[in-house]
Amino acid sequence: MKPRVRFAPSPTGYLHIGGARTALFNWLYARHTGGAFILRIEDTDAARNSQEAVEVILNGLRWLGLHWDEGPLTADATGPCKGDRGPYFQSQRKENYRRRVEALLSRGLAYEHEGAVKFKMQREPITVHDLVAGDVVRKLTDREEADPDFVILRSDGQPVFHLVNVVDDLEMEITHVIRGEDHLSNTAKHIALFQAFGVKLPHYAHIPLILNPDGTKMSKRDKGASLANYVHDGFLPEAVVNYLCLLGWSPKDNREKLALAEIVECFDLPQILRHNARFDYEKLLWLQGEYARELADDRFYELAVHAFAKAGVNTNAFPLAYVKAALDTCKGKFKTFSELPVYAGFYFADQIEYDAEGAKMDFVPENKPRLEKLRDAFATAPTFEAATLETALKETAKALGVKAGVLVHPCRLAVTGKPAGPSLYHLLEVLGKEKVLARIERSFERFA
RNA sequence: GACCCUAUGGUCUAGCGGUUAGGACACCACCCUUUCACGGUGGUAGCCCGGGUUCGAUUCCCGGUAGGGUCGCCA
């Protein structure tokens, strides 16, 4: 039988980066083995679940490219799903849980207590045969020693996580439960439940957690815990996916930047590390830069235009050729797309602000006559192309007896307002003679 | 408090009894370069501690310490 794995998030309104990795590892295992990846929404807690919250999860998985073989097609719990083991929303499976509780009750494996139903848990240690952690013998804690039984149906009739999770996994015929290590201790309860239902256990693989850079638990409040964060900051899904794979897993041959197809090829459960990993934003940024540099032109333009639009800059107000030429000077020079509007905003702004530090350094009295000379050279250059402008600048520098850099810096600041940016000669060409000369002219009033 | 998992440079990792402990990110220096970035070269930095086992432990065992997880009518 082909493996059947599932990602079973609770719609809380955001997709945790650790949850995203759990989904990814499930997806990778399914693709590696030719099995099925199932998405199940654990929305038993009606009070805090909403359709929008489900939307966040669906969108997150879609953004990452983790398409599911079975599960919801929309965020509507009563809406259409694909797969024949549905419903895939727990809120729609009440009847299944009720039947299962009845069965346990009638066989004396559960009992009513203060209006709730509790499962009779065994006191003997339970061994979890975990594909990642190995054999784990789980003994009762002191509190469980006092009362090992646990609630499976609340007094208001709502089923509890442990029950629904197990019922769904067995009814959906899940073969491998790949989930966060935070569930390892709970697994004993789940195993007892599976046995009570008289069915074969799924294989378990508990993957380590992702921690904050300081080693503490990454919770909703932490910056960087939400996947939406990376989407918002203009990361590329392929970079995030690649990075997530490297947290707790490695191909063991020193490769780090890997295409998804390569990862699918060599991914497997036993090679997953057993210890938690800290999230290294800098390394993610590095991968992001790697992927951003080799983006296909069309996708690059699309993402760039979108980034500008989000920053309130409508690049469509400019000629398409101008926009493309401008963006071409930026490709490979920034990492996340959220940097772009600041990096290249001068192409699309009427008024430019001068960087304070740069102005102090470059808009000094002795530079004014130099910049005037440069302006004249640009004005009389035979063409306004990068190569011509470079020649003009270098000849001007030579005539003035200074290094090229002495002209380059004030010129860049005058034209872009920034001390760093795209190749100067190329950006001058893109901006065009009129804007360049006007901006240089305007900068003169700023010289000390 | 009890139970469970884990421990290689700052971070992610390779290693599975004998290695000059390898790679990547970050950092530093230099080169390239009009800036920034990229690229190139070199460098700083590591086996948590204590006992065993062994001719020999980063590697195996035990203990400690530290970090993480779980013990809920949350999931």
Short mmCIF file of C-alpha atoms (C1' of nucleotides) in Angstrom, two decimals:
data_model
loop_
_atom_site.label_atom_id
_atom_site.label_comp_id
_atom_site.label_asym_id
_atom_site.label_seq_id
_atom_site.Cartn_x
_atom_site.Cartn_y
_atom_site.Cartn_z
CA MET A 1 0.00 0.00 0.00
CA LYS A 2 1.22 3.44 -0.91
CA PRO A 3 1.96 5.73 2.03
CA ARG A 4 -0.76 8.15 3.04
CA VAL A 5 0.39 11.14 5.04
CA ARG A 6 -1.46 14.18 6.25
CA PHE A 7 -0.97 17.70 7.44
CA ALA A 8 -3.64 18.49 10.01
CA PRO A 9 -3.46 22.12 11.06
CA SER A 10 -5.84 23.92 13.33
CA PRO A 11 -7.06 27.15 11.74
CA THR A 12 -5.77 29.72 14.18
CA GLY A 13 -5.41 32.58 11.74
CA TYR A 14 -1.82 32.07 10.84
CA LEU A 15 0.50 29.37 9.54
CA HIS A 16 3.45 28.80 11.83
CA ILE A 17 6.79 28.42 10.09
CA GLY A 18 7.22 25.14 11.98
CA GLY A 19 3.84 24.00 10.74
CA ALA A 20 4.92 24.90 7.24
CA ARG A 21 7.95 22.68 7.63
CA THR A 22 5.83 19.85 9.00
CA ALA A 23 3.61 20.18 5.95
CA LEU A 24 6.69 20.27 3.74
CA PHE A 25 8.18 17.10 5.23
CA ASN A 26 4.86 15.30 4.83
CA TRP A 27 4.59 16.49 1.26
CA LEU A 28 8.19 15.47 0.52
CA TYR A 29 7.63 12.01 1.93
CA ALA A 30 4.48 11.56 -0.13
CA ARG A 31 6.20 12.70 -3.30
CA HIS A 32 9.30 10.66 -2.59
CA THR A 33 7.31 7.48 -2.08
CA GLY A 34 4.58 8.11 -4.61
CA GLY A 35 2.06 8.26 -1.78
CA ALA A 36 -0.76 10.67 -1.03
CA PHE A 37 -0.55 13.98 0.80
CA ILE A 38 -3.76 14.78 2.61
CA LEU A 39 -4.85 18.07 4.09
CA ARG A 40 -7.24 17.88 7.01
CA ILE A 41 -8.55 20.91 8.87
CA GLU A 42 -8.77 20.40 12.62
CA ASP A 43 -11.50 22.91 13.33
CA THR A 44 -13.15 21.29 16.32
CA ASP A 45 -12.75 24.41 18.38
CA ALA A 46 -15.65 26.21 16.74
CA ALA A 47 -15.21 29.32 18.86
CA ARG A 48 -11.89 30.31 17.42
CA ASN A 49 -12.11 28.95 13.93
CA SER A 50 -13.21 30.92 10.93
CA GLN A 51 -13.21 30.59 7.21
CA GLU A 52 -10.60 33.33 6.94
CA ALA A 53 -8.35 31.35 9.24
CA VAL A 54 -8.65 28.33 6.96
CA GLU A 55 -7.91 30.57 4.00
CA VAL A 56 -4.60 31.52 5.60
CA ILE A 57 -3.57 27.88 5.71
CA LEU A 58 -4.68 27.07 2.18
CA ASN A 59 -2.95 30.14 0.81
CA GLY A 60 0.21 29.40 2.73
CA LEU A 61 0.44 25.87 1.39
CA ARG A 62 -0.35 27.01 -2.12
CA TRP A 63 2.30 29.71 -1.92
CA LEU A 64 4.84 27.10 -0.85
CA GLY A 65 3.73 24.90 -3.72
CA LEU A 66 2.63 22.05 -1.46
CA HIS A 67 -0.40 20.81 -3.31
CA TRP A 68 -2.53 18.21 -1.60
CA ASP A 69 -4.00 15.11 -3.16
CA GLU A 70 -6.99 14.99 -0.84
CA GLY A 71 -8.62 17.71 1.18
CA PRO A 72 -10.55 20.94 0.90
CA LEU A 73 -10.83 22.84 -2.36
CA THR A 74 -12.06 25.97 -0.61
CA ALA A 75 -11.94 27.35 2.90
CA ASP A 76 -15.62 26.62 3.35
CA ALA A 77 -16.00 23.69 5.75
CA THR A 78 -19.18 22.61 3.99
CA GLY A 79 -17.72 23.28 0.57
CA PRO A 80 -16.25 20.91 -2.01
CA CYS A 81 -13.30 18.64 -1.24
CA LYS A 82 -11.29 16.19 -3.28
CA GLY A 83 -10.63 12.66 -2.12
CA ASP A 84 -12.97 9.87 -1.04
CA ARG A 85 -12.20 9.77 2.70
CA GLY A 86 -13.87 13.04 3.52
CA PRO A 87 -15.16 15.17 4.98
CA TYR A 88 -11.76 16.76 5.49
CA PHE A 89 -12.97 19.29 8.03
CA GLN A 90 -13.34 17.88 11.51
CA SER A 91 -16.32 20.12 12.11
CA GLN A 92 -18.09 17.99 9.50
CA ARG A 93 -17.18 14.67 11.08
CA LYS A 94 -19.12 14.93 14.34
CA GLU A 95 -21.12 11.82 13.55
CA ASN A 96 -17.96 9.74 13.10
CA TYR A 97 -16.65 10.79 16.49
CA ARG A 98 -19.96 10.19 18.19
CA ARG A 99 -20.06 6.66 16.80
CA ARG A 100 -16.52 5.97 17.94
CA VAL A 101 -17.20 7.23 21.44
CA GLU A 102 -20.33 5.08 21.57
CA ALA A 103 -18.27 2.07 20.58
CA LEU A 104 -15.72 2.67 23.33
CA LEU A 105 -18.49 3.29 25.84
CA SER A 106 -20.36 0.12 24.95
CA ARG A 107 -17.21 -1.96 25.24
CA GLY A 108 -16.38 -0.48 28.61
CA LEU A 109 -13.19 1.19 27.33
CA ALA A 110 -14.50 4.62 28.21
CA TYR A 111 -16.87 5.96 30.82
CA GLU A 112 -18.86 9.04 31.67
CA HIS A 113 -17.51 11.38 34.26
CA GLU A 114 -19.12 14.67 35.26
CA GLY A 115 -20.87 14.89 31.93
CA ALA A 116 -17.70 14.25 29.95
CA VAL A 117 -16.44 10.96 28.57
CA LYS A 118 -13.04 9.70 29.66
CA PHE A 119 -10.92 7.03 28.06
CA LYS A 120 -9.52 4.28 30.26
CA MET A 121 -5.79 4.63 29.76
CA GLN A 122 -3.44 1.78 30.56
CA ARG A 123 -0.87 2.32 33.32
CA GLU A 124 1.89 0.27 31.71
CA PRO A 125 4.55 2.17 29.77
CA ILE A 126 3.93 2.41 26.04
CA THR A 127 6.72 2.16 23.52
CA VAL A 128 6.57 4.45 20.52
CA HIS A 129 8.52 3.08 17.57
CA ASP A 130 9.46 6.36 16.02
CA LEU A 131 11.15 6.60 12.65
CA VAL A 132 13.07 9.66 13.75
CA ALA A 133 13.44 9.41 17.52
CA GLY A 134 13.79 5.64 17.70
CA ASP A 135 12.06 3.52 20.32
CA VAL A 136 10.73 5.78 23.03
CA VAL A 137 9.35 4.25 26.21
CA ARG A 138 6.76 6.59 27.64
CA LYS A 139 5.98 6.12 31.32
CA LEU A 140 3.21 7.90 33.19
CA THR A 141 4.02 11.23 34.76
CA ASP A 142 3.17 11.73 38.42
CA ARG A 143 -0.04 13.52 37.56
CA GLU A 144 -1.05 10.77 35.18
CA GLU A 145 -0.13 8.29 37.88
CA ALA A 146 -2.89 9.82 39.98
CA ASP A 147 -5.36 9.52 37.10
CA PRO A 148 -4.16 8.13 33.79
CA ASP A 149 -7.56 8.48 32.09
CA PHE A 150 -8.17 11.42 29.82
CA VAL A 151 -11.18 13.23 28.42
CA ILE A 152 -12.18 12.35 24.86
CA LEU A 153 -15.57 14.05 24.84
CA ARG A 154 -16.21 17.29 26.67
CA SER A 155 -19.26 17.82 28.79
CA ASP A 156 -20.62 20.06 26.04
CA GLY A 157 -20.42 17.13 23.65
CA GLN A 158 -17.37 18.38 21.73
CA PRO A 159 -14.74 15.73 21.02
CA VAL A 160 -11.17 16.36 22.10
CA PHE A 161 -8.04 16.51 19.94
CA HIS A 162 -6.62 13.11 20.92
CA LEU A 163 -9.84 11.38 19.93
CA VAL A 164 -10.53 13.15 16.67
CA ASN A 165 -6.92 12.97 15.58
CA VAL A 166 -6.82 9.22 16.01
CA VAL A 167 -10.29 8.60 14.57
CA ASP A 168 -9.50 10.62 11.48
CA ASP A 169 -6.10 9.05 11.00
CA LEU A 170 -7.55 5.57 11.13
CA GLU A 171 -10.60 6.35 9.00
CA MET A 172 -8.50 8.17 6.44
CA GLU A 173 -6.08 5.26 6.52
CA ILE A 174 -3.06 7.39 7.31
CA THR A 175 0.02 5.19 7.20
CA HIS A 176 2.64 7.66 8.44
CA VAL A 177 2.06 10.31 11.05
CA ILE A 178 4.75 12.93 10.49
CA ARG A 179 4.36 15.76 12.97
CA GLY A 180 6.18 18.01 15.39
CA GLU A 181 8.06 16.58 18.31
CA ASP A 182 5.70 18.40 20.64
CA HIS A 183 3.36 15.48 20.04
CA LEU A 184 5.82 12.76 20.97
CA SER A 185 4.66 12.51 24.57
CA ASN A 186 1.02 12.51 23.48
CA THR A 187 1.63 9.61 21.16
CA ALA A 188 1.22 7.08 23.96
CA LYS A 189 -2.39 8.22 24.33
CA HIS A 190 -2.91 7.91 20.61
CA ILE A 191 -1.44 4.45 20.49
CA ALA A 192 -3.73 3.33 23.31
CA LEU A 193 -6.67 4.72 21.37
CA PHE A 194 -5.68 2.98 18.14
CA GLN A 195 -5.41 -0.27 20.06
CA ALA A 196 -8.79 0.29 21.68
CA PHE A 197 -10.28 0.60 18.22
CA GLY A 198 -8.54 -2.59 17.26
CA VAL A 199 -6.66 -1.22 14.28
CA LYS A 200 -3.06 -1.31 13.17
CA LEU A 201 -0.88 1.59 14.27
CA PRO A 202 0.41 4.09 11.77
CA HIS A 203 4.16 4.66 11.57
CA TYR A 204 5.29 7.66 13.53
CA ALA A 205 7.94 10.24 12.71
CA HIS A 206 8.30 13.11 15.13
CA ILE A 207 10.34 15.89 13.69
CA PRO A 208 12.27 18.35 15.86
CA LEU A 209 11.03 21.87 16.35
CA ILE A 210 12.21 25.17 14.97
CA LEU A 211 13.46 27.52 17.66
CA ASN A 212 14.08 31.25 17.80
CA PRO A 213 17.64 32.42 17.14
CA ASP A 214 18.15 32.58 20.90
CA GLY A 215 17.05 28.98 21.36
CA THR A 216 13.70 29.68 22.93
CA LYS A 217 10.45 28.31 21.66
CA MET A 218 9.11 30.06 18.60
CA SER A 219 5.58 31.13 19.38
CA LYS A 220 2.99 33.18 17.56
CA ARG A 221 4.26 36.37 19.09
CA ASP A 222 7.77 35.98 17.75
CA LYS A 223 8.78 37.88 14.67
CA GLY A 224 9.43 35.33 12.01
CA ALA A 225 7.07 32.69 13.38
CA SER A 226 4.44 33.29 10.77
CA LEU A 227 4.83 32.21 7.18
CA ALA A 228 2.85 35.27 6.13
CA ASN A 229 5.79 37.28 7.30
CA TYR A 230 8.05 35.90 4.58
CA VAL A 231 5.39 36.31 1.94
CA HIS A 232 4.95 39.91 2.99
CA ASP A 233 8.69 40.58 3.03
CA GLY A 234 9.01 39.50 -0.57
CA PHE A 235 10.73 36.17 -0.15
CA LEU A 236 10.57 33.58 -2.89
CA PRO A 237 8.75 30.37 -1.98
CA GLU A 238 11.54 28.27 -3.45
CA ALA A 239 14.03 29.95 -1.12
CA VAL A 240 11.85 29.42 1.93
CA VAL A 241 11.20 25.81 1.00
CA ASN A 242 14.87 25.13 0.39
CA TYR A 243 15.81 26.74 3.69
CA LEU A 244 13.15 24.85 5.63
CA CYS A 245 14.45 21.58 4.23
CA LEU A 246 17.88 22.37 5.62
CA LEU A 247 16.52 22.68 9.13
CA GLY A 248 16.76 19.19 10.54
CA TRP A 249 17.56 17.44 7.33
CA SER A 250 20.50 17.36 4.95
CA PRO A 251 21.41 15.44 1.82
CA LYS A 252 24.72 14.66 3.56
CA ASP A 253 26.88 15.57 0.61
CA ASN A 254 27.45 19.25 1.38
CA ARG A 255 24.87 20.41 -1.09
CA GLU A 256 22.70 23.19 0.30
CA LYS A 257 21.06 24.94 -2.57
CA LEU A 258 18.88 22.19 -3.96
CA ALA A 259 16.07 22.14 -6.46
CA LEU A 260 12.86 20.74 -5.06
CA ALA A 261 13.04 17.81 -7.46
CA GLU A 262 16.43 16.88 -6.06
CA ILE A 263 15.11 17.05 -2.52
CA VAL A 264 12.12 14.88 -3.39
CA GLU A 265 14.60 12.42 -4.84
CA CYS A 266 16.72 11.95 -1.73
CA PHE A 267 14.39 12.90 1.11
CA ASP A 268 13.58 10.23 3.65
CA LEU A 269 12.47 9.99 7.25
CA PRO A 270 15.37 8.18 8.94
CA GLN A 271 17.86 10.91 8.02
CA ILE A 272 15.92 13.59 9.80
CA LEU A 273 17.92 15.01 12.68
CA ARG A 274 16.68 14.51 16.21
CA HIS A 275 17.56 17.86 17.68
CA ASN A 276 15.81 21.17 17.39
CA ALA A 277 17.22 23.81 15.08
CA ARG A 278 17.36 27.55 15.46
CA PHE A 279 15.99 29.68 12.69
CA ASP A 280 18.83 31.52 10.95
CA TYR A 281 17.35 34.48 9.12
CA GLU A 282 20.72 35.38 7.57
CA LYS A 283 21.04 32.03 5.90
CA LEU A 284 17.51 32.24 4.56
CA LEU A 285 18.45 35.65 3.14
CA TRP A 286 21.46 34.14 1.46
CA LEU A 287 19.36 31.48 -0.24
CA GLN A 288 16.81 34.12 -1.15
CA GLY A 289 19.57 36.09 -2.86
CA GLU A 290 20.70 33.01 -4.73
CA TYR A 291 17.23 32.33 -6.07
CA ALA A 292 16.44 35.98 -6.72
CA ARG A 293 19.52 36.33 -8.91
CA GLU A 294 18.53 33.54 -11.23
CA LEU A 295 14.86 34.42 -11.57
CA ALA A 296 13.43 34.22 -15.08
CA ASP A 297 12.84 37.71 -16.48
CA ASP A 298 9.07 37.55 -16.69
CA ARG A 299 8.66 36.40 -13.13
CA PHE A 300 11.21 38.91 -11.96
CA TYR A 301 9.33 41.80 -13.59
CA GLU A 302 6.04 40.58 -12.20
CA LEU A 303 7.33 40.33 -8.64
CA ALA A 304 9.12 43.64 -8.92
CA VAL A 305 6.09 45.49 -10.23
CA HIS A 306 4.04 43.93 -7.46
CA ALA A 307 6.58 45.05 -4.85
CA PHE A 308 6.43 48.62 -6.12
CA ALA A 309 2.66 48.54 -6.21
CA LYS A 310 2.60 47.41 -2.60
CA ALA A 311 4.81 50.36 -1.73
CA GLY A 312 2.37 52.70 -3.45
CA VAL A 313 4.36 53.17 -6.65
CA ASN A 314 2.48 52.57 -9.87
CA THR A 315 5.13 51.56 -12.38
CA ASN A 316 2.45 51.23 -15.05
CA ALA A 317 2.47 55.00 -15.28
CA PHE A 318 5.85 54.66 -17.01
CA PRO A 319 6.64 53.22 -20.43
CA LEU A 320 7.07 49.44 -20.27
CA ALA A 321 10.51 49.58 -21.86
CA TYR A 322 11.63 52.11 -19.25
CA VAL A 323 10.36 49.96 -16.38
CA LYS A 324 12.06 46.87 -17.71
CA ALA A 325 15.32 48.67 -18.34
CA ALA A 326 15.21 50.12 -14.85
CA LEU A 327 14.51 46.75 -13.24
CA ASP A 328 17.25 45.11 -15.27
CA THR A 329 19.81 47.29 -13.52
CA CYS A 330 18.57 45.96 -10.16
CA LYS A 331 18.42 42.25 -10.77
CA GLY A 332 20.77 40.29 -8.58
CA LYS A 333 21.59 43.30 -6.47
CA PHE A 334 18.96 42.99 -3.80
CA LYS A 335 17.59 40.00 -1.95
CA THR A 336 14.00 40.34 -0.82
CA PHE A 337 11.54 42.18 -3.01
CA SER A 338 10.48 44.38 -0.16
CA GLU A 339 13.90 46.07 -0.51
CA LEU A 340 13.26 47.02 -4.11
CA PRO A 341 11.05 50.11 -3.74
CA VAL A 342 13.71 51.76 -1.60
CA TYR A 343 16.59 50.46 -3.69
CA ALA A 344 15.24 51.64 -7.01
CA GLY A 345 12.55 54.12 -6.09
CA PHE A 346 14.51 56.94 -7.72
CA TYR A 347 13.54 55.62 -11.14
CA PHE A 348 9.90 56.35 -10.45
CA ALA A 349 9.99 59.39 -8.18
CA ASP A 350 9.68 63.04 -9.14
CA GLN A 351 11.40 64.26 -6.03
CA ILE A 352 14.32 62.43 -4.54
CA GLU A 353 15.54 62.66 -0.98
CA TYR A 354 19.26 62.80 -0.36
CA ASP A 355 20.84 60.38 2.05
CA ALA A 356 22.02 62.53 4.96
CA GLU A 357 25.36 60.80 5.48
CA GLY A 358 26.06 60.79 1.78
CA ALA A 359 25.22 64.48 1.43
CA LYS A 360 27.65 65.34 4.20
CA MET A 361 30.38 63.38 2.48
CA ASP A 362 29.81 64.30 -1.16
CA PHE A 363 27.97 67.60 -1.37
CA VAL A 364 31.01 69.54 -0.25
CA PRO A 365 32.14 72.85 -1.83
CA GLU A 366 35.08 71.42 -3.80
CA ASN A 367 32.77 68.93 -5.48
CA LYS A 368 30.45 71.54 -6.91
CA PRO A 369 32.71 72.73 -9.75
CA ARG A 370 33.59 69.11 -10.47
CA LEU A 371 29.97 68.13 -10.77
CA GLU A 372 29.39 71.16 -13.01
CA LYS A 373 32.12 69.94 -15.31
CA LEU A 374 30.60 66.50 -15.30
CA ARG A 375 27.19 67.93 -16.12
CA ASP A 376 28.69 69.73 -19.09
CA ALA A 377 30.40 66.57 -20.23
CA PHE A 378 27.14 64.64 -20.03
CA ALA A 379 25.29 67.42 -21.82
CA THR A 380 27.65 67.31 -24.73
CA ALA A 381 28.23 63.57 -24.84
CA PRO A 382 27.59 62.19 -28.36
CA THR A 383 25.05 59.70 -27.04
CA PHE A 384 23.48 59.05 -23.67
CA GLU A 385 24.55 55.44 -23.35
CA ALA A 386 26.34 53.74 -20.50
CA ALA A 387 29.63 53.27 -22.33
CA THR A 388 29.68 56.84 -23.62
CA LEU A 389 28.83 58.24 -20.22
CA GLU A 390 31.56 56.19 -18.61
CA THR A 391 34.06 57.61 -21.06
CA ALA A 392 32.77 61.11 -20.46
CA LEU A 393 33.07 60.73 -16.71
CA LYS A 394 36.54 59.25 -16.84
CA GLU A 395 37.82 61.90 -19.19
CA THR A 396 36.35 64.60 -16.98
CA ALA A 397 38.05 63.06 -13.97
CA LYS A 398 41.32 62.94 -15.83
CA ALA A 399 41.01 66.57 -16.88
CA LEU A 400 40.31 67.52 -13.29
CA GLY A 401 43.18 65.41 -12.08
CA VAL A 402 41.02 63.31 -9.76
CA LYS A 403 40.05 59.67 -9.54
CA ALA A 404 36.80 58.59 -11.10
CA GLY A 405 35.34 57.85 -7.69
CA VAL A 406 35.53 61.53 -6.79
CA LEU A 407 32.93 62.24 -9.48
CA VAL A 408 31.02 59.02 -9.19
CA HIS A 409 29.87 59.47 -5.63
CA PRO A 410 28.43 62.98 -5.83
CA CYS A 411 26.92 62.15 -9.19
CA ARG A 412 25.19 59.05 -7.85
CA LEU A 413 23.90 60.95 -4.85
CA ALA A 414 22.64 63.83 -7.00
CA VAL A 415 20.81 61.53 -9.36
CA THR A 416 19.52 58.78 -7.03
CA GLY A 417 19.75 60.32 -3.58
CA LYS A 418 21.60 57.24 -2.36
CA PRO A 419 25.21 56.32 -1.69
CA ALA A 420 24.71 52.88 -3.24
CA GLY A 421 22.59 51.37 -5.95
CA PRO A 422 22.66 49.96 -9.47
CA SER A 423 25.59 50.47 -11.82
CA LEU A 424 25.92 54.27 -12.19
CA TYR A 425 26.43 54.43 -15.96
CA HIS A 426 23.56 52.09 -16.61
CA LEU A 427 21.15 53.88 -14.35
CA LEU A 428 22.10 57.18 -16.01
CA GLU A 429 21.30 55.73 -19.38
CA VAL A 430 17.96 54.43 -18.18
CA LEU A 431 17.00 57.71 -16.51
CA GLY A 432 17.86 59.60 -19.65
CA LYS A 433 19.59 62.87 -20.39
CA GLU A 434 16.78 65.15 -19.35
CA LYS A 435 16.22 63.73 -15.87
CA VAL A 436 19.93 63.30 -15.18
CA LEU A 437 20.84 66.86 -16.07
CA ALA A 438 17.85 68.23 -14.16
CA ARG A 439 18.73 66.25 -11.07
CA ILE A 440 22.35 67.27 -11.13
CA GLU A 441 21.27 70.87 -11.55
CA ARG A 442 18.87 70.63 -8.68
CA SER A 443 21.52 69.14 -6.38
CA PHE A 444 23.65 72.27 -6.59
CA GLU A 445 21.43 74.09 -4.14
CA ARG A 446 22.31 71.44 -1.56
CA PHE A 447 26.04 72.01 -1.59
CA ALA A 448 27.33 73.41 1.67
"C1'" G B 1 7.21 18.13 40.43
"C1'" A B 2 7.01 13.78 36.95
"C1'" C B 3 7.79 11.88 32.12
"C1'" C B 4 10.13 12.26 27.18
"C1'" C B 5 13.69 14.16 23.46
"C1'" U B 6 18.35 16.49 22.36
"C1'" A B 7 23.72 18.24 22.77
"C1'" U B 8 30.04 19.23 16.69
"C1'" G B 9 32.64 26.77 15.68
"C1'" G B 10 27.81 32.44 16.76
"C1'" U B 11 24.01 29.56 13.38
"C1'" C B 12 22.65 25.23 10.02
"C1'" U B 13 25.22 20.78 9.36
"C1'" A B 14 28.98 16.22 7.56
"C1'" G B 15 31.05 12.63 10.66
"C1'" C B 16 28.79 6.86 12.61
"C1'" G B 17 36.40 4.07 17.37
"C1'" G B 18 42.14 5.96 14.75
"C1'" U B 19 40.31 12.34 10.33
"C1'" U B 20 45.35 18.06 9.79
"C1'" A B 21 37.18 17.21 12.55
"C1'" G B 22 34.73 18.60 6.19
"C1'" G B 23 30.94 22.12 4.05
"C1'" A B 24 27.52 26.42 4.27
"C1'" C B 25 25.68 31.16 6.49
"C1'" A B 26 27.60 35.06 9.35
"C1'" C B 27 32.22 37.61 10.62
"C1'" C B 28 37.45 39.63 9.44
"C1'" A B 29 41.39 40.68 5.66
"C1'" C B 30 42.80 41.07 0.67
"C1'" C B 31 41.61 40.93 -4.77
"C1'" C B 32 37.97 42.37 -8.54
"C1'" U B 33 34.80 46.82 -9.01
"C1'" U B 34 32.37 53.79 -10.15
"C1'" U B 35 28.82 52.36 -5.35
"C1'" C B 36 26.35 48.19 -3.54
"C1'" A B 37 25.99 43.25 -4.60
"C1'" C B 38 28.19 39.04 -7.10
"C1'" G B 39 32.67 36.38 -7.71
"C1'" G B 40 37.79 34.91 -6.03
"C1'" U B 41 41.68 34.06 -2.19
"C1'" G B 42 43.00 33.64 2.80
"C1'" G B 43 41.59 33.81 8.01
"C1'" U B 44 39.27 33.70 13.22
"C1'" A B 45 36.19 30.12 15.56
"C1'" G B 46 33.88 23.75 17.37
"C1'" C B 47 33.28 18.09 19.41
"C1'" C B 48 28.95 20.80 27.02
"C1'" C B 49 31.27 18.60 31.72
"C1'" G B 50 32.68 14.15 34.62
"C1'" G B 51 33.21 9.10 34.88
"C1'" G B 52 33.63 4.49 32.48
"C1'" U B 53 34.42 0.60 28.01
"C1'" U B 54 38.70 0.34 24.71
"C1'" C B 55 45.40 0.01 22.72
"C1'" G B 56 42.56 4.36 21.25
"C1'" A B 57 36.96 8.09 22.10
"C1'" U B 58 33.69 13.73 18.94
"C1'" U B 59 31.85 8.76 17.88
"C1'" C B 60 29.67 3.41 22.57
"C1'" C B 61 27.65 3.26 28.03
"C1'" C B 62 26.39 5.84 32.74
"C1'" G B 63 25.86 10.36 35.50
"C1'" G B 64 25.67 15.60 35.59
"C1'" U B 65 24.61 20.18 33.27
"C1'" A B 66 22.05 22.89 29.67
"C1'" G B 67 18.14 23.50 26.04
"C1'" G B 68 13.46 21.82 24.18
"C1'" G B 69 8.82 19.12 24.65
"C1'" U B 70 4.61 16.88 27.38
"C1'" C B 71 1.55 15.92 31.63
"C1'" G B 72 -5.86 20.53 29.76
"C1'" C B 73 -13.18 19.44 29.19
"C1'" C B 74 -6.32 23.86 23.79
"C1'" A B 75 -4.72 21.77 19.35
#
